[in-house]
Amino acid sequence: MEANGDIIVKFDRVQKSYDGEILVVKDFNIDIERGEFLTMLGPSGSGKTTCLMMLAGFEPATHGEIYLNGKPINNVPPHKRGIGMVFQNYALFPHMSVAENLAFPLKVRGLDKATVDQKVKRALDMVQLPQMAGRRPAQLSGGQQQRVAVARALVFEPDLVLMDEPLGALDKNLREEMQYEIKHIHEQLGVSVVYVTHDQSEALTMSNRIAVFNDGVVQQLAAPEVLYEQPSNAFVAQFIGENNKLYGKVSEISGETASVELDSGTRVQALAVNCGGTGERTMLSIRPERVVLGDEGASNKLTGKVVELIYLGDHIRCRMEVAGHDDFIVKVPNSHAHAALKVGEETPIGWVTEDCRALDVM
Ligand code: ADP
Ligand code: MG
């Protein structure tokens, strides 16, 4: 991806209501860079598909403006936007062969037969189905049909492709394989992709940036590693990856550090990210792999009582009771240290202040 500031899509204060009352998209603002793989991630009903439909031109925005290549498109019909699309239910034409399905978007654009044949062949090669040209969709597996749908969205070489949960109907292995395939196609072609999913690991795997949606509002827009390492609120911390929560009250804020008195009475230090001021309740967020056994070098020292140990080969998943919560997870690397862990026994644990974020309470 070239970070040259070339913006292909802009949503400017976009709102959407279907019934004239409830806003299902509340105030959407985003600049999508040319060549970027941008994912809208969020739970069901959070407004992702609605945003995609407005960009595609199938739903009008209630308020605000959407720009494509710098031009407002609110009044441009879908077929004039030149956008490729892939959806969960492949929507291939059942009565046409694979090659005819791929040729269709080229024919409606008036390309000559030789060019059509050449582009169809190239698209089939790209999704590794060169031998399937003559088959009908019904004669293909689900994964193959979805590959054809991807090829059909790309065959007319659009600048922009929209994909709405395109892998949702596939089983886990195939879904993961297709994630890498789509990612590689994106890298090869340099096409801009706006992708919708409710699956956080899919979003982390594929995206340059992710917009995390909840209830029609973008909670955070950032690169995958930033979302995971530096969630800016409790929703993102819980939605992306595994997260330990401890609750308490801010007793003091000094620079970037919050002193927090946990409900159990224990005092800890945390990064003051989004916790309000002295006296406010806060949720502390600590990733399971950032908790260390023993308290050497840790600026926060607590005691954990082992409740459950699960051996997972490369690490041991240890559930502990910490500060009155019995759902505190520690991922212990598989080294000799874990041999000391026994269910029912107490052990010192700790973490450094930078790995503990004081956030809002949802
Ligand atoms: P997501 O794709 O994140 O699951 P949607 O954008 O499909 O969310 O839906 C957002 C909200 O808008 C939901 O409450 C949904 O019920 C509502 N909604 C979606 N499409 C329509 C529609 N065509 N008419 C009325 N309400 C809709
Ligand atoms: Mg949807």
mmCIF file of N, CA, C and O in Angstrom, residues 122-185:
data_model
loop_
_atom_site.group_PDB
_atom_site.id
_atom_site.type_symbol
_atom_site.label_atom_id
_atom_site.label_comp_id
_atom_site.label_asym_id
_atom_site.label_seq_id
_atom_site.Cartn_x
_atom_site.Cartn_y
_atom_site.Cartn_z
ATOM 1 N N ARG A 122 -7.482 -14.747 -17.760
ATOM 2 C CA ARG A 122 -6.587 -14.217 -16.741
ATOM 3 C C ARG A 122 -7.250 -14.252 -15.350
ATOM 4 O O ARG A 122 -6.625 -14.593 -14.353
ATOM 5 N N ALA A 123 -8.533 -13.916 -15.298
ATOM 6 C CA ALA A 123 -9.249 -13.913 -14.017
ATOM 7 C C ALA A 123 -9.355 -15.338 -13.453
ATOM 8 O O ALA A 123 -9.207 -15.555 -12.246
ATOM 9 N N LEU A 124 -9.591 -16.304 -14.322
ATOM 10 C CA LEU A 124 -9.681 -17.699 -13.864
ATOM 11 C C LEU A 124 -8.335 -18.205 -13.357
ATOM 12 O O LEU A 124 -8.269 -18.946 -12.376
ATOM 13 N N ASP A 125 -7.273 -17.799 -14.035
ATOM 14 C CA ASP A 125 -5.936 -18.170 -13.568
ATOM 15 C C ASP A 125 -5.671 -17.582 -12.187
ATOM 16 O O ASP A 125 -5.102 -18.238 -11.312
ATOM 17 N N MET A 126 -6.106 -16.339 -12.013
ATOM 18 C CA MET A 126 -5.851 -15.620 -10.764
ATOM 19 C C MET A 126 -6.463 -16.362 -9.573
ATOM 20 O O MET A 126 -5.873 -16.429 -8.502
ATOM 21 N N VAL A 127 -7.666 -16.932 -9.744
ATOM 22 C CA VAL A 127 -8.304 -17.642 -8.639
ATOM 23 C C VAL A 127 -8.097 -19.158 -8.742
ATOM 24 O O VAL A 127 -8.775 -19.941 -8.100
ATOM 25 N N GLN A 128 -7.140 -19.538 -9.574
ATOM 26 C CA GLN A 128 -6.705 -20.940 -9.695
ATOM 27 C C GLN A 128 -7.827 -21.886 -10.103
ATOM 28 O O GLN A 128 -7.959 -22.988 -9.564
ATOM 29 N N LEU A 129 -8.628 -21.446 -11.079
ATOM 30 C CA LEU A 129 -9.687 -22.321 -11.589
ATOM 31 C C LEU A 129 -9.671 -22.397 -13.121
ATOM 32 O O LEU A 129 -10.741 -22.404 -13.737
ATOM 33 N N PRO A 130 -8.510 -22.466 -13.759
ATOM 34 C CA PRO A 130 -8.498 -22.403 -15.228
ATOM 35 C C PRO A 130 -9.272 -23.541 -15.885
ATOM 36 O O PRO A 130 -9.845 -23.362 -16.952
ATOM 37 N N GLN A 131 -9.363 -24.677 -15.195
ATOM 38 C CA GLN A 131 -10.004 -25.859 -15.808
ATOM 39 C C GLN A 131 -11.518 -25.876 -15.635
ATOM 40 O O GLN A 131 -12.192 -26.778 -16.099
ATOM 41 N N MET A 132 -12.067 -24.876 -14.953
ATOM 42 C CA MET A 132 -13.500 -24.885 -14.629
ATOM 43 C C MET A 132 -14.353 -23.995 -15.545
ATOM 44 O O MET A 132 -15.550 -23.822 -15.284
ATOM 45 N N ALA A 133 -13.755 -23.462 -16.580
ATOM 46 C CA ALA A 133 -14.437 -22.457 -17.415
ATOM 47 C C ALA A 133 -15.797 -22.914 -17.928
ATOM 48 O O ALA A 133 -16.748 -22.138 -17.977
ATOM 49 N N GLY A 134 -15.918 -24.206 -18.268
ATOM 50 C CA GLY A 134 -17.141 -24.680 -18.908
ATOM 51 C C GLY A 134 -18.228 -25.133 -17.946
ATOM 52 O O GLY A 134 -19.345 -25.450 -18.354
ATOM 53 N N ARG A 135 -17.917 -25.166 -16.648
ATOM 54 C CA ARG A 135 -18.903 -25.689 -15.693
ATOM 55 C C ARG A 135 -19.957 -24.660 -15.324
ATOM 56 O O ARG A 135 -19.724 -23.458 -15.373
ATOM 57 N N ARG A 136 -21.099 -25.180 -14.895
ATOM 58 C CA ARG A 136 -22.134 -24.328 -14.308
ATOM 59 C C ARG A 136 -21.825 -24.154 -12.821
ATOM 60 O O ARG A 136 -21.227 -25.056 -12.217
ATOM 61 N N PRO A 137 -22.280 -23.053 -12.205
ATOM 62 C CA PRO A 137 -22.038 -22.845 -10.760
ATOM 63 C C PRO A 137 -22.433 -24.043 -9.905
ATOM 64 O O PRO A 137 -21.726 -24.403 -8.959
ATOM 65 N N ALA A 138 -23.572 -24.695 -10.235
ATOM 66 C CA ALA A 138 -24.051 -25.818 -9.429
ATOM 67 C C ALA A 138 -23.077 -27.007 -9.448
ATOM 68 O O ALA A 138 -23.161 -27.893 -8.608
ATOM 69 N N GLN A 139 -22.176 -27.009 -10.435
ATOM 70 C CA GLN A 139 -21.218 -28.112 -10.523
ATOM 71 C C GLN A 139 -19.913 -27.793 -9.785
ATOM 72 O O GLN A 139 -18.926 -28.511 -9.933
ATOM 73 N N LEU A 140 -19.918 -26.707 -9.032
ATOM 74 C CA LEU A 140 -18.721 -26.316 -8.288
ATOM 75 C C LEU A 140 -18.984 -26.421 -6.787
ATOM 76 O O LEU A 140 -20.127 -26.325 -6.346
ATOM 77 N N SER A 141 -17.910 -26.585 -6.004
ATOM 78 C CA SER A 141 -18.052 -26.558 -4.542
ATOM 79 C C SER A 141 -18.287 -25.115 -4.095
ATOM 80 O O SER A 141 -18.094 -24.164 -4.870
ATOM 81 N N GLY A 142 -18.679 -24.954 -2.835
ATOM 82 C CA GLY A 142 -18.924 -23.614 -2.289
ATOM 83 C C GLY A 142 -17.696 -22.710 -2.410
ATOM 84 O O GLY A 142 -17.800 -21.542 -2.794
ATOM 85 N N GLY A 143 -16.534 -23.283 -2.105
ATOM 86 C CA GLY A 143 -15.301 -22.497 -2.180
ATOM 87 C C GLY A 143 -14.979 -22.082 -3.604
ATOM 88 O O GLY A 143 -14.544 -20.956 -3.863
ATOM 89 N N GLN A 144 -15.228 -23.007 -4.540
ATOM 90 C CA GLN A 144 -14.966 -22.686 -5.952
ATOM 91 C C GLN A 144 -15.927 -21.609 -6.451
ATOM 92 O O GLN A 144 -15.533 -20.707 -7.190
ATOM 93 N N GLN A 145 -17.197 -21.718 -6.026
ATOM 94 C CA GLN A 145 -18.161 -20.690 -6.426
ATOM 95 C C GLN A 145 -17.742 -19.325 -5.902
ATOM 96 O O GLN A 145 -17.859 -18.314 -6.599
ATOM 97 N N GLN A 146 -17.228 -19.314 -4.677
ATOM 98 C CA GLN A 146 -16.844 -18.029 -4.110
ATOM 99 C C GLN A 146 -15.611 -17.479 -4.827
ATOM 100 O O GLN A 146 -15.487 -16.273 -5.004
ATOM 101 N N ARG A 147 -14.725 -18.368 -5.273
ATOM 102 C CA ARG A 147 -13.587 -17.908 -6.076
ATOM 103 C C ARG A 147 -14.063 -17.271 -7.373
ATOM 104 O O ARG A 147 -13.532 -16.255 -7.810
ATOM 105 N N VAL A 148 -15.062 -17.898 -7.993
ATOM 106 C CA VAL A 148 -15.592 -17.342 -9.248
ATOM 107 C C VAL A 148 -16.210 -15.963 -8.976
ATOM 108 O O VAL A 148 -16.039 -15.020 -9.759
ATOM 109 N N ALA A 149 -16.906 -15.843 -7.828
ATOM 110 C CA ALA A 149 -17.514 -14.550 -7.488
ATOM 111 C C ALA A 149 -16.433 -13.474 -7.317
ATOM 112 O O ALA A 149 -16.602 -12.338 -7.754
ATOM 113 N N VAL A 150 -15.321 -13.859 -6.707
ATOM 114 C CA VAL A 150 -14.203 -12.915 -6.547
ATOM 115 C C VAL A 150 -13.648 -12.542 -7.928
ATOM 116 O O VAL A 150 -13.417 -11.363 -8.227
ATOM 117 N N ALA A 151 -13.478 -13.560 -8.775
ATOM 118 C CA ALA A 151 -12.947 -13.304 -10.127
ATOM 119 C C ALA A 151 -13.880 -12.384 -10.902
ATOM 120 O O ALA A 151 -13.439 -11.484 -11.620
ATOM 121 N N ARG A 152 -15.200 -12.597 -10.734
ATOM 122 C CA ARG A 152 -16.147 -11.779 -11.491
ATOM 123 C C ARG A 152 -16.130 -10.317 -11.026
ATOM 124 O O ARG A 152 -16.327 -9.397 -11.824
ATOM 125 N N ALA A 153 -15.872 -10.126 -9.728
ATOM 126 C CA ALA A 153 -15.804 -8.749 -9.216
ATOM 127 C C ALA A 153 -14.553 -8.028 -9.706
ATOM 128 O O ALA A 153 -14.514 -6.803 -9.753
ATOM 129 N N LEU A 154 -13.530 -8.814 -10.058
ATOM 130 C CA LEU A 154 -12.242 -8.207 -10.422
ATOM 131 C C LEU A 154 -12.006 -8.168 -11.926
ATOM 132 O O LEU A 154 -11.112 -7.477 -12.404
ATOM 133 N N VAL A 155 -12.822 -8.925 -12.690
ATOM 134 C CA VAL A 155 -12.495 -9.175 -14.099
ATOM 135 C C VAL A 155 -12.493 -7.883 -14.924
ATOM 136 O O VAL A 155 -11.729 -7.755 -15.880
ATOM 137 N N PHE A 156 -13.317 -6.906 -14.544
ATOM 138 C CA PHE A 156 -13.322 -5.665 -15.327
ATOM 139 C C PHE A 156 -12.351 -4.627 -14.769
ATOM 140 O O PHE A 156 -12.392 -3.456 -15.137
ATOM 141 N N GLU A 157 -11.453 -5.102 -13.905
ATOM 142 C CA GLU A 157 -10.360 -4.300 -13.366
ATOM 143 C C GLU A 157 -10.839 -2.992 -12.728
ATOM 144 O O GLU A 157 -10.393 -1.894 -13.101
ATOM 145 N N PRO A 158 -11.761 -3.110 -11.752
ATOM 146 C CA PRO A 158 -12.203 -1.903 -11.053
ATOM 147 C C PRO A 158 -11.103 -1.385 -10.131
ATOM 148 O O PRO A 158 -10.205 -2.134 -9.756
ATOM 149 N N ASP A 159 -11.186 -0.092 -9.770
ATOM 150 C CA ASP A 159 -10.248 0.477 -8.787
ATOM 151 C C ASP A 159 -10.611 0.024 -7.394
ATOM 152 O O ASP A 159 -9.803 0.077 -6.484
ATOM 153 N N LEU A 160 -11.898 -0.315 -7.237
ATOM 154 C CA LEU A 160 -12.441 -0.531 -5.899
ATOM 155 C C LEU A 160 -13.335 -1.760 -5.902
ATOM 156 O O LEU A 160 -14.191 -1.916 -6.785
ATOM 157 N N VAL A 161 -13.131 -2.628 -4.905
ATOM 158 C CA VAL A 161 -13.983 -3.808 -4.752
ATOM 159 C C VAL A 161 -14.563 -3.819 -3.343
ATOM 160 O O VAL A 161 -13.847 -3.573 -2.371
ATOM 161 N N LEU A 162 -15.857 -4.090 -3.246
ATOM 162 C CA LEU A 162 -16.524 -4.198 -1.950
ATOM 163 C C LEU A 162 -16.832 -5.666 -1.692
ATOM 164 O O LEU A 162 -17.314 -6.365 -2.584
ATOM 165 N N MET A 163 -16.557 -6.127 -0.497
ATOM 166 C CA MET A 163 -16.853 -7.523 -0.154
ATOM 167 C C MET A 163 -17.583 -7.563 1.179
ATOM 168 O O MET A 163 -17.082 -7.056 2.180
ATOM 169 N N ASP A 164 -18.773 -8.161 1.184
ATOM 170 C CA ASP A 164 -19.581 -8.230 2.403
ATOM 171 C C ASP A 164 -19.658 -9.669 2.885
ATOM 172 O O ASP A 164 -20.361 -10.485 2.294
ATOM 173 N N GLU A 165 -18.923 -9.977 3.936
ATOM 174 C CA GLU A 165 -18.878 -11.322 4.516
ATOM 175 C C GLU A 165 -18.768 -12.385 3.427
ATOM 176 O O GLU A 165 -19.533 -13.357 3.434
ATOM 177 N N PRO A 166 -17.820 -12.254 2.502
ATOM 178 C CA PRO A 166 -17.802 -13.163 1.349
ATOM 179 C C PRO A 166 -17.464 -14.608 1.732
ATOM 180 O O PRO A 166 -17.772 -15.520 0.982
ATOM 181 N N LEU A 167 -16.867 -14.803 2.899
ATOM 182 C CA LEU A 167 -16.443 -16.150 3.271
ATOM 183 C C LEU A 167 -17.339 -16.756 4.341
ATOM 184 O O LEU A 167 -17.069 -17.838 4.853
ATOM 185 N N GLY A 168 -18.429 -16.062 4.659
ATOM 186 C CA GLY A 168 -19.285 -16.473 5.760
ATOM 187 C C GLY A 168 -19.879 -17.856 5.622
ATOM 188 O O GLY A 168 -20.150 -18.517 6.621
ATOM 189 N N ALA A 169 -20.085 -18.321 4.396
ATOM 190 C CA ALA A 169 -20.747 -19.608 4.203
ATOM 191 C C ALA A 169 -19.754 -20.774 4.116
ATOM 192 O O ALA A 169 -20.160 -21.922 3.991
ATOM 193 N N LEU A 170 -18.472 -20.471 4.198
ATOM 194 C CA LEU A 170 -17.471 -21.534 4.023
ATOM 195 C C LEU A 170 -17.024 -22.110 5.361
ATOM 196 O O LEU A 170 -17.090 -21.426 6.393
ATOM 197 N N ASP A 171 -16.569 -23.358 5.335
ATOM 198 C CA ASP A 171 -16.094 -23.935 6.597
ATOM 199 C C ASP A 171 -14.724 -23.343 6.963
ATOM 200 O O ASP A 171 -14.070 -22.696 6.153
ATOM 201 N N LYS A 172 -14.306 -23.602 8.203
ATOM 202 C CA LYS A 172 -13.176 -22.872 8.779
ATOM 203 C C LYS A 172 -11.889 -22.961 7.945
ATOM 204 O O LYS A 172 -11.250 -21.949 7.668
ATOM 205 N N ASN A 173 -11.518 -24.175 7.537
ATOM 206 C CA ASN A 173 -10.263 -24.331 6.809
ATOM 207 C C ASN A 173 -10.271 -23.575 5.495
ATOM 208 O O ASN A 173 -9.331 -22.876 5.145
ATOM 209 N N LEU A 174 -11.363 -23.750 4.755
ATOM 210 C CA LEU A 174 -11.482 -23.097 3.455
ATOM 211 C C LEU A 174 -11.519 -21.576 3.631
ATOM 212 O O LEU A 174 -10.953 -20.828 2.839
ATOM 213 N N ARG A 175 -12.186 -21.163 4.691
ATOM 214 C CA ARG A 175 -12.290 -19.724 4.951
ATOM 215 C C ARG A 175 -10.901 -19.133 5.170
ATOM 216 O O ARG A 175 -10.557 -18.093 4.614
ATOM 217 N N GLU A 176 -10.078 -19.832 5.948
ATOM 218 C CA GLU A 176 -8.729 -19.315 6.210
ATOM 219 C C GLU A 176 -7.888 -19.306 4.942
ATOM 220 O O GLU A 176 -7.148 -18.365 4.673
ATOM 221 N N GLU A 177 -8.028 -20.369 4.144
ATOM 222 C CA GLU A 177 -7.285 -20.435 2.882
ATOM 223 C C GLU A 177 -7.681 -19.261 1.982
ATOM 224 O O GLU A 177 -6.827 -18.596 1.383
ATOM 225 N N MET A 178 -8.997 -19.013 1.897
ATOM 226 C CA MET A 178 -9.488 -17.931 1.030
ATOM 227 C C MET A 178 -9.081 -16.551 1.552
ATOM 228 O O MET A 178 -8.895 -15.618 0.774
ATOM 229 N N GLN A 179 -8.945 -16.429 2.876
ATOM 230 C CA GLN A 179 -8.488 -15.150 3.428
ATOM 231 C C GLN A 179 -7.115 -14.798 2.854
ATOM 232 O O GLN A 179 -6.881 -13.674 2.412
ATOM 233 N N TYR A 180 -6.219 -15.792 2.873
ATOM 234 C CA TYR A 180 -4.879 -15.529 2.343
ATOM 235 C C TYR A 180 -4.934 -15.280 0.839
ATOM 236 O O TYR A 180 -4.232 -14.425 0.309
ATOM 237 N N GLU A 181 -5.788 -16.042 0.158
ATOM 238 C CA GLU A 181 -5.884 -15.883 -1.294
ATOM 239 C C GLU A 181 -6.346 -14.464 -1.662
ATOM 240 O O GLU A 181 -5.762 -13.820 -2.532
ATOM 241 N N ILE A 182 -7.394 -14.006 -1.000
ATOM 242 C CA ILE A 182 -7.911 -12.652 -1.297
ATOM 243 C C ILE A 182 -6.861 -11.606 -0.931
ATOM 244 O O ILE A 182 -6.639 -10.638 -1.659
ATOM 245 N N LYS A 183 -6.194 -11.820 0.184
ATOM 246 C CA LYS A 183 -5.132 -10.891 0.600
ATOM 247 C C LYS A 183 -4.021 -10.821 -0.465
ATOM 248 O O LYS A 183 -3.542 -9.750 -0.810
ATOM 249 N N HIS A 184 -3.647 -11.982 -0.991
ATOM 250 C CA HIS A 184 -2.576 -12.002 -2.002
ATOM 251 C C HIS A 184 -3.031 -11.354 -3.308
ATOM 252 O O HIS A 184 -2.266 -10.644 -3.961
ATOM 253 N N ILE A 185 -4.279 -11.618 -3.685
ATOM 254 C CA ILE A 185 -4.813 -10.978 -4.895
ATOM 255 C C ILE A 185 -4.808 -9.461 -4.719
ATOM 256 O O ILE A 185 -4.411 -8.711 -5.611
#
